[in-house]
Short mmCIF file of C-alpha atoms and ligand atoms in Angstrom, two decimals:
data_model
loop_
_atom_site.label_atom_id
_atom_site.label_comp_id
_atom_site.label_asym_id
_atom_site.label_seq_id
_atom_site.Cartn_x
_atom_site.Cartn_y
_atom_site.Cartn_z
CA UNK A 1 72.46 -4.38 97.90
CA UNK A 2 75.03 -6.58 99.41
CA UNK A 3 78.10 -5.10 101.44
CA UNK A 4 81.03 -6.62 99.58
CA UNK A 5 83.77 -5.74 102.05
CA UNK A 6 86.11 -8.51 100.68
CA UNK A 7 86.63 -6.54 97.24
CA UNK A 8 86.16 -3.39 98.26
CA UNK A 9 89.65 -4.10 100.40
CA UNK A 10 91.18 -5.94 97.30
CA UNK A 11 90.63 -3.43 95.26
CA UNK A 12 91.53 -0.56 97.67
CA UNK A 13 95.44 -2.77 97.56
CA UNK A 14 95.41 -2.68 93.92
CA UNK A 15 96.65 0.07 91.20
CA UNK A 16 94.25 0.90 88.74
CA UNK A 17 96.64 -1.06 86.37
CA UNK A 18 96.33 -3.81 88.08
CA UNK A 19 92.73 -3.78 88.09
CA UNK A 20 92.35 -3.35 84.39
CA UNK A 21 94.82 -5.95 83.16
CA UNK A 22 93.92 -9.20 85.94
CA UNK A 23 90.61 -9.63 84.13
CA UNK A 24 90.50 -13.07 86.24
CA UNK A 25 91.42 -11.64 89.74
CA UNK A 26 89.78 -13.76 92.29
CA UNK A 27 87.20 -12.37 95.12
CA UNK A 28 88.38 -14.72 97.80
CA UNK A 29 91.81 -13.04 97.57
CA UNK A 30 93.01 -11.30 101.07
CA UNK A 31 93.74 -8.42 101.82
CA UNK A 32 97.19 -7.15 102.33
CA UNK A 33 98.49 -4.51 104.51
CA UNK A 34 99.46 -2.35 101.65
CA UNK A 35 95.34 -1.78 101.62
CA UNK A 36 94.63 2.19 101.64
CA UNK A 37 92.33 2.13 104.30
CA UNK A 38 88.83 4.33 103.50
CA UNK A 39 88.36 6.89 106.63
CA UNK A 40 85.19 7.10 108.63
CA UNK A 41 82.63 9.39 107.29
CA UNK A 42 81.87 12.62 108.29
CA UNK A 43 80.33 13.12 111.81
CA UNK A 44 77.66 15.29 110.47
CA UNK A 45 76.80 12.40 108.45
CA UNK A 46 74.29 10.53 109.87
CA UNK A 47 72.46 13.86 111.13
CA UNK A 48 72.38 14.99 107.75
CA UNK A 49 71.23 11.79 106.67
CA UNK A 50 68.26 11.89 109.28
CA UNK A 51 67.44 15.23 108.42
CA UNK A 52 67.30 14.95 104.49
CA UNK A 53 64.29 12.25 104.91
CA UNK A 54 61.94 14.47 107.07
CA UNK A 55 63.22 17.95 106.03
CA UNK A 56 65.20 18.48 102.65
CA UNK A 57 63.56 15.51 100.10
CA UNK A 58 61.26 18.22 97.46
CA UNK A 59 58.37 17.02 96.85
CA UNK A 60 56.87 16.91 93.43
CA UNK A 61 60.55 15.17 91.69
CA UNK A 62 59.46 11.40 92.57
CA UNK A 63 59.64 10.75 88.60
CA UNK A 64 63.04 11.01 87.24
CA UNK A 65 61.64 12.11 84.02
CA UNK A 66 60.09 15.78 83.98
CA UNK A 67 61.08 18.85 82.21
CA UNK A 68 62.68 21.71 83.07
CA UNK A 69 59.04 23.67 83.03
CA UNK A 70 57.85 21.49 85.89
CA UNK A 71 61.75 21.57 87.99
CA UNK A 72 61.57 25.30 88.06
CA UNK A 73 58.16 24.94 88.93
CA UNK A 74 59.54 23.10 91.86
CA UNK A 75 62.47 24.69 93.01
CA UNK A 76 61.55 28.40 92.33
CA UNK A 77 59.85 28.34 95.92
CA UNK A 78 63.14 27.58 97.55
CA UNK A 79 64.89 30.55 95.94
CA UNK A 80 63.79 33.38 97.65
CA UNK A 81 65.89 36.29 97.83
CA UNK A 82 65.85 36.62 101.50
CA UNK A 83 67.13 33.37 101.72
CA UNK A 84 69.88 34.89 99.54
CA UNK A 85 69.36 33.48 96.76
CA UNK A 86 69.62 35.69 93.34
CA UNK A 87 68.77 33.68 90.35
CA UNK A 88 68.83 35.31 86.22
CA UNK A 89 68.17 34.40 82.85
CA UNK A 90 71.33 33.75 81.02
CA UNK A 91 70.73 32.23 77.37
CA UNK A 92 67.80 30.58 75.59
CA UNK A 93 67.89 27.31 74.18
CA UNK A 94 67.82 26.26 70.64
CA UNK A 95 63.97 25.84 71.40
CA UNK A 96 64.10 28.94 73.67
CA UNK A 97 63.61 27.41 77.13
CA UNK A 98 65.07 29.96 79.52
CA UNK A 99 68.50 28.91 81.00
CA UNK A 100 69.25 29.87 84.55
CA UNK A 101 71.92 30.82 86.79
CA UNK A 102 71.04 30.76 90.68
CA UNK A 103 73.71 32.20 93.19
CA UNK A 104 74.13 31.64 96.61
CA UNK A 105 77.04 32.50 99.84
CA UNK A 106 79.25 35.14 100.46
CA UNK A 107 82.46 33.90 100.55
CA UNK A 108 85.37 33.91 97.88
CA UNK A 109 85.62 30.55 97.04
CA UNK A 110 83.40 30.47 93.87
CA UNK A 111 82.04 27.49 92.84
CA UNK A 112 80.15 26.37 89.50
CA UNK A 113 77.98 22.98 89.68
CA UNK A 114 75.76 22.40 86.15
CA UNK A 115 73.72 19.33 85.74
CA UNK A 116 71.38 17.97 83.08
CA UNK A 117 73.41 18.65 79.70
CA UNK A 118 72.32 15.36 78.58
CA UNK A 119 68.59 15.86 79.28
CA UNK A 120 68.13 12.47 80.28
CA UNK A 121 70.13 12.65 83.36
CA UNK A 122 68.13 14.32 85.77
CA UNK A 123 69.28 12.84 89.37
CA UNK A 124 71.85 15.32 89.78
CA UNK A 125 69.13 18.32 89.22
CA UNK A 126 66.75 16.23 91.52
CA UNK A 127 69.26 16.47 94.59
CA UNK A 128 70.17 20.26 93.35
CA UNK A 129 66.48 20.71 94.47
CA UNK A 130 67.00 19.09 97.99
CA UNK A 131 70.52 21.45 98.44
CA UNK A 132 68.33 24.49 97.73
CA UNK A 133 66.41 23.84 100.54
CA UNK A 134 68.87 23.11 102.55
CA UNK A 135 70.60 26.34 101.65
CA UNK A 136 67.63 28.24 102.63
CA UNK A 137 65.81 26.80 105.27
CA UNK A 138 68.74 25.99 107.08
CA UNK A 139 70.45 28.70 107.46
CA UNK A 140 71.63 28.09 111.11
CA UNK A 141 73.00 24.92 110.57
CA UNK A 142 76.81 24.82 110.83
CA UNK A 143 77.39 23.38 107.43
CA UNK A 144 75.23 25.54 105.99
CA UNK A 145 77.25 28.99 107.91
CA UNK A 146 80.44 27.63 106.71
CA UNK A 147 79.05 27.64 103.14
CA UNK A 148 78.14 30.55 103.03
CA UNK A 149 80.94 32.47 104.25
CA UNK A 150 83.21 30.69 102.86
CA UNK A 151 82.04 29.66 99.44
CA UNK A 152 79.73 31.42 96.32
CA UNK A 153 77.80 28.39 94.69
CA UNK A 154 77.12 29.02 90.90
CA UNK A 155 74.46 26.47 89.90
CA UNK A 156 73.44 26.27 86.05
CA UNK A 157 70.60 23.46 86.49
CA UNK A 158 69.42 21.81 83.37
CA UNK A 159 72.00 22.66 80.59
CA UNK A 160 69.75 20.65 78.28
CA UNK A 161 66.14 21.72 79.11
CA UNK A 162 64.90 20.91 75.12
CA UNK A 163 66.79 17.53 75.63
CA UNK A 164 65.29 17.08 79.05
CA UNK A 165 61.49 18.20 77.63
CA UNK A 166 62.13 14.72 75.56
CA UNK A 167 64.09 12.88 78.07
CA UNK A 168 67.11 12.35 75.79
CA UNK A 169 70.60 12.56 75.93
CA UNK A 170 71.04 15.11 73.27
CA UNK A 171 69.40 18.56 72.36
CA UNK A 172 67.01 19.64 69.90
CA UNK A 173 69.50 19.52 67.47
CA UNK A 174 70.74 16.32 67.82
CA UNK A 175 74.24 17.91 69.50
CA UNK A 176 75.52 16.11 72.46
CA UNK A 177 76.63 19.53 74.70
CA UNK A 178 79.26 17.59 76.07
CA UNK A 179 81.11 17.34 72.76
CA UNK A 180 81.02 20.91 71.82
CA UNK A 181 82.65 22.57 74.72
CA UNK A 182 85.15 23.50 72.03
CA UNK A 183 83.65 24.72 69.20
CA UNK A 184 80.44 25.99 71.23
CA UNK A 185 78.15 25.74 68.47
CA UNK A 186 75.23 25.41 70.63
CA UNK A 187 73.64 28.35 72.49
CA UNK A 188 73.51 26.04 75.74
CA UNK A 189 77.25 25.54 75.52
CA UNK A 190 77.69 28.69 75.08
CA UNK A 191 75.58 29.87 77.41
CA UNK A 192 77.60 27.62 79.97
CA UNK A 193 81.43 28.71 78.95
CA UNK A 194 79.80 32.69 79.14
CA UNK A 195 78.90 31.69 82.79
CA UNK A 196 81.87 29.74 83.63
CA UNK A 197 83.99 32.94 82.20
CA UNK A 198 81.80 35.09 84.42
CA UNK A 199 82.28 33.49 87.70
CA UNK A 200 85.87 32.05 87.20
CA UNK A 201 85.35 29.18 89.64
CA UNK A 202 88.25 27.47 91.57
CA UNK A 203 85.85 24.52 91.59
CA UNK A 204 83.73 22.85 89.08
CA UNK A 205 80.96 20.21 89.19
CA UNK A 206 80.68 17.96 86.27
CA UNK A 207 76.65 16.28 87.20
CA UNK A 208 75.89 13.33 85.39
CA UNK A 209 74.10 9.74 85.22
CA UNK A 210 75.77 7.22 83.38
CA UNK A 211 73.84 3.72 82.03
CA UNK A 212 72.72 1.24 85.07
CA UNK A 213 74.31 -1.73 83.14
CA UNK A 214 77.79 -0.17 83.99
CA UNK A 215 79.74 -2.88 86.56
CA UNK A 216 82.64 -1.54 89.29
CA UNK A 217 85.66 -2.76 87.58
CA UNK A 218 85.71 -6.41 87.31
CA UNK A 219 82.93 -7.47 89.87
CA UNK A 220 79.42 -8.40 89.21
CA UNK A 221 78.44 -5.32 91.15
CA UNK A 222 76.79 -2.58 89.39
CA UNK A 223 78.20 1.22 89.87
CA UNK A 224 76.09 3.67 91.38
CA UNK A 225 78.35 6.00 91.54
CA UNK A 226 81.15 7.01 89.43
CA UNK A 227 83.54 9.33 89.94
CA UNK A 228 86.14 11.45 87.82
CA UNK A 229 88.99 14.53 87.60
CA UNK A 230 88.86 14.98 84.31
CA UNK A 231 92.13 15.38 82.89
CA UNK A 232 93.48 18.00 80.83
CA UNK A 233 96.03 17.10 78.39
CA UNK A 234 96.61 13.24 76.44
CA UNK A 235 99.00 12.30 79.64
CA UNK A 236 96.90 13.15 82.31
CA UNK A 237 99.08 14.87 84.28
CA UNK A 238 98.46 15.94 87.62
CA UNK A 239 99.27 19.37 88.78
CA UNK A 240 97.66 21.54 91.16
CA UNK A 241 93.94 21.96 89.75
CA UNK A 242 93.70 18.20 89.39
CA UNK A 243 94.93 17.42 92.80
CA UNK A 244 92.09 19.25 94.19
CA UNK A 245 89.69 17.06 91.81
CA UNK A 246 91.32 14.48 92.99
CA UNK A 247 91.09 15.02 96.95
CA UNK A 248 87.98 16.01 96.78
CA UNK A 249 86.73 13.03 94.82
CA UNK A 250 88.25 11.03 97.82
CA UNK A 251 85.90 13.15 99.91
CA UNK A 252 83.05 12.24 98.27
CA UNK A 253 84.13 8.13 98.27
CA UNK A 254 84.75 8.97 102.34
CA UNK A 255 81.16 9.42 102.47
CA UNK A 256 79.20 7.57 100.35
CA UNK A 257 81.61 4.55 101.24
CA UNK A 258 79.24 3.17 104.23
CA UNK A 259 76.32 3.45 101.50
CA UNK A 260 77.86 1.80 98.76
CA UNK A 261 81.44 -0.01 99.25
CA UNK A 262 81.94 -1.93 96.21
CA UNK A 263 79.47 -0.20 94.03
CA UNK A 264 81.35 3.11 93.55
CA UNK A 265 84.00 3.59 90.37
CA UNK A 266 85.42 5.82 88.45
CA UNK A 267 85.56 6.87 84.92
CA UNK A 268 88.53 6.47 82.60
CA UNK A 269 91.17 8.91 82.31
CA UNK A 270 90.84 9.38 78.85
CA UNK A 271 91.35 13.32 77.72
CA UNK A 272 88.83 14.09 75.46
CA UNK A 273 89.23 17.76 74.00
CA UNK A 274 85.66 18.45 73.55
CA UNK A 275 84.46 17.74 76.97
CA UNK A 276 83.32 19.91 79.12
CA UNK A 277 84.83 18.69 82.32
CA UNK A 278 88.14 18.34 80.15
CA UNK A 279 88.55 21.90 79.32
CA UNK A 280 86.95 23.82 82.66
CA UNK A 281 89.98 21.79 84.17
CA UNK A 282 92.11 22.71 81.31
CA UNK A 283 90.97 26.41 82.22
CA UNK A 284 91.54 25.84 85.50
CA UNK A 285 88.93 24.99 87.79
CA UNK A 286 89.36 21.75 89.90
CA UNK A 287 86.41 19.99 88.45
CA UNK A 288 84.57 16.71 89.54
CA UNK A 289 82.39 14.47 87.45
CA UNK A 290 79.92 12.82 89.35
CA UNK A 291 77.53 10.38 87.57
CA UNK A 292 74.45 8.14 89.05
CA UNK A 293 74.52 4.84 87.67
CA UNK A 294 71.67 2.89 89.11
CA UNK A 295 70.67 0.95 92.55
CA UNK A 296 68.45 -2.12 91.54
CA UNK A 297 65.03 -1.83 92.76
CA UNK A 298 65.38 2.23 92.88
CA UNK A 299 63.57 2.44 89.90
CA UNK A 300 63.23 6.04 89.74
CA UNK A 301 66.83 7.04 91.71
CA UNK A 302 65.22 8.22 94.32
CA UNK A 303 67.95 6.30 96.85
CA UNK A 304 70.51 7.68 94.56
CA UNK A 305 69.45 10.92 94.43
CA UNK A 306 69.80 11.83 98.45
CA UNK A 307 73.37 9.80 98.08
CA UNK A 308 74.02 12.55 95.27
CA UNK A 309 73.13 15.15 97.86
CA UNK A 310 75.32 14.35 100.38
CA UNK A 311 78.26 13.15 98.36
CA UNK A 312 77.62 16.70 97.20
CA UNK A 313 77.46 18.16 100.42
CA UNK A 314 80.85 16.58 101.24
CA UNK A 315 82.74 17.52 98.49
CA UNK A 316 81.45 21.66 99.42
CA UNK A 317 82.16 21.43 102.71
CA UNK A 318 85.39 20.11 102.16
CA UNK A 319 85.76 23.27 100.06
CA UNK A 320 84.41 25.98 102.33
CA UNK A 321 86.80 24.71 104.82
CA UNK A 322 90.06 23.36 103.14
CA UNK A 323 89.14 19.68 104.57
CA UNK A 324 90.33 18.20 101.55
CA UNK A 325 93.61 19.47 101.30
CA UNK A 326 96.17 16.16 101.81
CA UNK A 327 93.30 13.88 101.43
CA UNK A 328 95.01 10.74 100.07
CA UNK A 329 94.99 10.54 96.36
CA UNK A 330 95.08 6.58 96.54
CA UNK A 331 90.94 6.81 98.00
CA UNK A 332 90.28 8.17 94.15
CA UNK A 333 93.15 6.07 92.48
CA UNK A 334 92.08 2.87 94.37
CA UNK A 335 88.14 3.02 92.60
CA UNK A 336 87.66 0.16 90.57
CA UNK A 337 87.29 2.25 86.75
CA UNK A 338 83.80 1.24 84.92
CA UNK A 339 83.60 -1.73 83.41
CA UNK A 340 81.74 -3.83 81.51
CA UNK A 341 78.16 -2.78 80.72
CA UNK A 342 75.68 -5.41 81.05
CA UNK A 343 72.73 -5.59 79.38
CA UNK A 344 69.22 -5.72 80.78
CA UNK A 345 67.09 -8.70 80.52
CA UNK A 346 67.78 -12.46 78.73
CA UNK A 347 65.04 -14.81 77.94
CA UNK A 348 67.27 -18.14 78.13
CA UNK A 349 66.61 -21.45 76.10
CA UNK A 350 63.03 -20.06 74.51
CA UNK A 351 61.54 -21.38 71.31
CA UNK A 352 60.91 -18.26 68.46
CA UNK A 353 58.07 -18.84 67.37
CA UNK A 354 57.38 -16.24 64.61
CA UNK A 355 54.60 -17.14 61.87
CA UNK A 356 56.65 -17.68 58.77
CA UNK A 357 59.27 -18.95 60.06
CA UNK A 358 60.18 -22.22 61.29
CA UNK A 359 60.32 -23.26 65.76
CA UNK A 360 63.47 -21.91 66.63
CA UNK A 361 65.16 -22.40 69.64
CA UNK A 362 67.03 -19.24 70.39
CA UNK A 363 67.81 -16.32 73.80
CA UNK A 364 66.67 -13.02 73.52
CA UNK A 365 67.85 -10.53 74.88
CA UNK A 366 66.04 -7.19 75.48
CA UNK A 367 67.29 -3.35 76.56
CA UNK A 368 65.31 -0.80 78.14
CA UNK A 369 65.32 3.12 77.27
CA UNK A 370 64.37 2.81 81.31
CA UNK A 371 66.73 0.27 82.67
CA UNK A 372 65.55 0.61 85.89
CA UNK A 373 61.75 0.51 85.80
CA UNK A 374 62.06 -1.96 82.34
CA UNK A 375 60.18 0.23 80.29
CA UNK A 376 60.33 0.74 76.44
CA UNK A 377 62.07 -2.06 75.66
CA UNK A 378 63.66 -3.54 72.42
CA UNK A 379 65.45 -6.41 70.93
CA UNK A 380 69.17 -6.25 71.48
CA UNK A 381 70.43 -9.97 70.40
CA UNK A 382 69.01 -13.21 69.44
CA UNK A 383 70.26 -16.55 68.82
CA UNK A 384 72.58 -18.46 70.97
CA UNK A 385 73.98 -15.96 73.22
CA UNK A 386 76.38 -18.18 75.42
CA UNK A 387 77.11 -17.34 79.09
CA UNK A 388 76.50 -14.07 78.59
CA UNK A 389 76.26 -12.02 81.82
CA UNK A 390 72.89 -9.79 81.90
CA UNK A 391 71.07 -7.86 84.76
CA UNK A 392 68.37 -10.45 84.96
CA UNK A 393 67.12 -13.36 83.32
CA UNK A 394 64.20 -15.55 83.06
CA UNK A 395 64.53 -18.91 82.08
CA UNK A 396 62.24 -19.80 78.79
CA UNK A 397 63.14 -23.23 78.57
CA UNK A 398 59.89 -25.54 77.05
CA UNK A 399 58.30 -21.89 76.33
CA UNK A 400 57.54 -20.31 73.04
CA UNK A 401 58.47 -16.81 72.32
CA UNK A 402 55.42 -15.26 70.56
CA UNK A 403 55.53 -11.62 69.04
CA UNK A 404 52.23 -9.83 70.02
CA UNK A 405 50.37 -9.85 66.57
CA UNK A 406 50.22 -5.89 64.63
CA UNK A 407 52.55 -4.49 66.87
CA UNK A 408 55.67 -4.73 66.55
CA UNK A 409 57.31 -1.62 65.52
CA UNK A 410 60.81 -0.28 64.47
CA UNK A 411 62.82 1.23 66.97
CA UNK A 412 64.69 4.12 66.39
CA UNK A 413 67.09 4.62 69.75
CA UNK A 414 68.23 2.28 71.96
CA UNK A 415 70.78 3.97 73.85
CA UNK A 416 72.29 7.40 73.34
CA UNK A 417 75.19 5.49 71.25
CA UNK A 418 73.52 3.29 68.61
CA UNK A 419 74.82 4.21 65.34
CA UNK A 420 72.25 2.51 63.22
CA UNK A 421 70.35 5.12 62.62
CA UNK A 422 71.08 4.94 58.90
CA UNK A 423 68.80 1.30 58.75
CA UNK A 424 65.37 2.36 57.93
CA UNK A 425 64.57 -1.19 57.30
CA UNK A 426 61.38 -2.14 59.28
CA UNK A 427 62.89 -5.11 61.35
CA UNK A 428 61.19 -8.20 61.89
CA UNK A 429 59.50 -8.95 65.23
CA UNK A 430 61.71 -10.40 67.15
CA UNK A 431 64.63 -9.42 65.28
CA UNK A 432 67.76 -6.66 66.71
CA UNK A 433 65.85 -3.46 66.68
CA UNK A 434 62.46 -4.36 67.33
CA UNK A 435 60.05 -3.49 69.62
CA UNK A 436 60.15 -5.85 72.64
CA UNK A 437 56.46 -6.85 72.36
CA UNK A 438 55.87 -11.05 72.65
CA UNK A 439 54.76 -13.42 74.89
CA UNK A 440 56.11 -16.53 76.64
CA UNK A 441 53.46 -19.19 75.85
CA UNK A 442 53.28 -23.19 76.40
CA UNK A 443 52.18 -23.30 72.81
CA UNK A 444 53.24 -21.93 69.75
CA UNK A 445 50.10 -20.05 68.39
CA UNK A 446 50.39 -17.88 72.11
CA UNK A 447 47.24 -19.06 73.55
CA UNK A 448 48.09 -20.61 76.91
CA UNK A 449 50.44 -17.46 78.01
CA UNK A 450 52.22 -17.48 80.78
CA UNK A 451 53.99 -13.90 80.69
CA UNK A 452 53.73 -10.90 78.44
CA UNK A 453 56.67 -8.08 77.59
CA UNK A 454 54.81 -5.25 76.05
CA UNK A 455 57.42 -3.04 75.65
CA UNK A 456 57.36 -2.27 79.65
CA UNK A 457 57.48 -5.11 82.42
CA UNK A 458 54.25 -5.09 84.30
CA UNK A 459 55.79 -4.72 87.43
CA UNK A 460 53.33 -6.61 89.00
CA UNK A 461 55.03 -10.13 86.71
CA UNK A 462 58.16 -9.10 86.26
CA UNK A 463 59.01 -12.57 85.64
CA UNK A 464 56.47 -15.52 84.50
CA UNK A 465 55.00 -17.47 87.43
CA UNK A 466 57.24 -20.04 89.43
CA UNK A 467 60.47 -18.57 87.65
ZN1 ZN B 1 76.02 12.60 80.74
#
């Protein structure tokens, strides 16, 4: 990625008003001296950051997709009581997967950080892995001895193992968890309000991904890392438990800012009463949302995942030792919010050529289930799609677009908020819904091809030769 210094200090000058309403604001613009200035990182930082590549990456979590069988598999090594660790079984899942609580530190501060209630979202319990071992092998380092006399971590990894078994957003039941943190109809949600009552945390960690296509406000830059205090009531008002949220979302921005100026946002203020996030800051603990968005080329967040861990890292030792208190709330306030979410791929100026039907000229434009490695992909749009801004385009100009012959298939999810599930019509092949399965070909029958999408980009012609 590209440093992008110039908006990072426009934005910093601007109210998140602002932001939202000058759809049209210029990147050339200069900086004034109003600009909230973002502090230097950490000193630790660096050391940490040297020390995470040689001693604290797990092994065995290189794929972003695995199941909560395999993580435990993983991290249950790192939990070992002498390294004072206690971990318990506190619920079953609808498809009665064990959910676990692991505790760790002495000190009063109590602190609850669950990840992976939509089971598709697994960077969060990736880096979770990496703080374990930090926690335990490191028990003489000094950020490590301040944690653990100062704080108790609560960890609930994997809200959504049955979801995560399938990689999808939502459990077994179709329930998204993060809807029903107030009626609690699912045994994982109420498995996580039981703990949450249990351990009454001061603090709360909200660990998310959200979709790659996501921008930083109005830029062209994609987000990797959002950022929210939830709010508790239709105003958003601030009081006490948000300000925490809010300083020690600030933290976090303090040190992921030399990683990723210009590609960090933050979420909308909207209160929604069935969140989770919503409500544990309703009930009182100062809770962050953190959510990975995506780096290009870090196909399986493996670049975002160690930026997870330390942005975590931050934000607790900012806790264990009171750092954050009169951190200025403009470092949160000044993040460009989300904004528009751009899709993946557009095939520009093609010709459809479908048997049946007539030469067409037309784009396509495809989405991935995997945005990041291109996999799974399936029609989104057709037709003259304009300027349209996308992730990536190849330009199909004097090329056919040829659907690969007996296979294209219905698809049934797209992303987690399609709403079409009611259309069981089969769609055509290259219609909205379809499997992404063609070719690009100089002739019409596909014979002389020049690039094939089967579903996944080959990654070895991700775009057609001299393109
Ligand atoms: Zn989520």
């Amino acid at each position: 990625m590209r440093p992008a210094l110039t908006l990072c200090l426009l934005l910093t000058m601007m109210t998140p008003t602002t932001i939202a309403r000058n759809t049209h604001m210029p990147e050339t613009a200069t900086a004034a001296s109003s600009a909230t200035p973002v502090p230097p990182p950490p000193a630790w930082l660096p050391g940490l950051d040297a020390l995470y590549d040689t001693q604290l990456r797990v092994a065995g979590l290189e794929d972003r997709s695995f199941t909560a069988e395999h993580w435990w598999s993983v991290a249950t090594p790192l939990l070992e009581k002498q390294r004072g660790f206690r971990t318990e079984e506190i619920g079953r899942s609808v498809e009665d997967r064990p959910l676990r609580h692991v505790r760790w530190g002495t000190g009063k501060t109590s602190v609850l950080l669950w990840s992976q209630m939509h089971g598709d979202e697994s960077t969060a319990t990736m880096a979770l892995a990496d703080l374990f071992r930090f926690l335990g092998e490191h028990a003489d380092h000094p950020l490590v001895k301040q944690l653990q006399a100062n704080t108790t971590l609560h960890f609930f990894p994997i809200v959504n193992p049955d979801g995560a078994a399938r990689f999808q957003r939502r459990n077994a039941q179709g329930i998204d968890l993060n809807r029903d943190a107030r009626m609690l109809a699912t045994p994982e949600a109420r498995t996580l309000k039981a703990l949450f009552d249990q351990v009454k945390p001061k603090y709360g960690f909200n660990l998310h991904d959200q979709r790659v296509g996501y921008r930083a406000g109005d830029s062209d830059r994609g987000t990797a890392i959002a950022l929210l205090s939830p709010p508790y009531n239709h105003a958003a008002d601030v009081n006490e438990v948000r300000t925490r949220a809010i300083e020690v979302a600030g933290v976090i921005r303090t040190a992921l800012e030399p990683y990723l100026a210009g590609h960090i946002a933050r979420w909308d203020e909207e209160f929604d009463p069935r969140a989770f996030g919503d409500l544990t800051t309703q009930w009182g603990a100062s809770t962050v949302l953190i959510e990975a968005g995506g780096i290009e080329g870090d196909v399986q967040k493996q670049r975002l995942r160690k930026l997870y861990f330390l942005g975590m890292v931050a934000a607790l030792d900012s806790i264990a030792t009171g750092s954050h208190a009169g951190v200025s709330p403009a470092l949160y306030r000044d993040l460009p919010e989300n904004g528009d979410v751009w899709p993946d791929l557009m095939l520009r100026g093609g010709t459809l050529a479908v048997p049946g039907h007539p030469p067409t000229r037309a784009d396509l434009l495809v989405n991935f289930r995997n945005p990041l490695a291109e996999t799974d992909g399936a029609i989104a749009d057709v037709g003259d799609l304009g300027t349209k801004k996308v992730r990536r385009s190849i330009d199909a100009r004097g090329l056919f677009i040829v659907p690969i012959a007996g296979h294209a298939g219905e698809r049934t999810v797209i992303e987690a908020n399609d709403d079409d599930s009611e259309d069981t019509r089969a769609p055509a092949p290259l219609t909205p819904g379809a499997s992404a399965r063609f070719v690009l070909s100089r002739d019409p029958q596909g014979r002389d091809v020049v690039w094939t999408l089967d579903g996944n980009v080959d990654p070895a012609a991700p775009s057609p030769p001299g393109s």
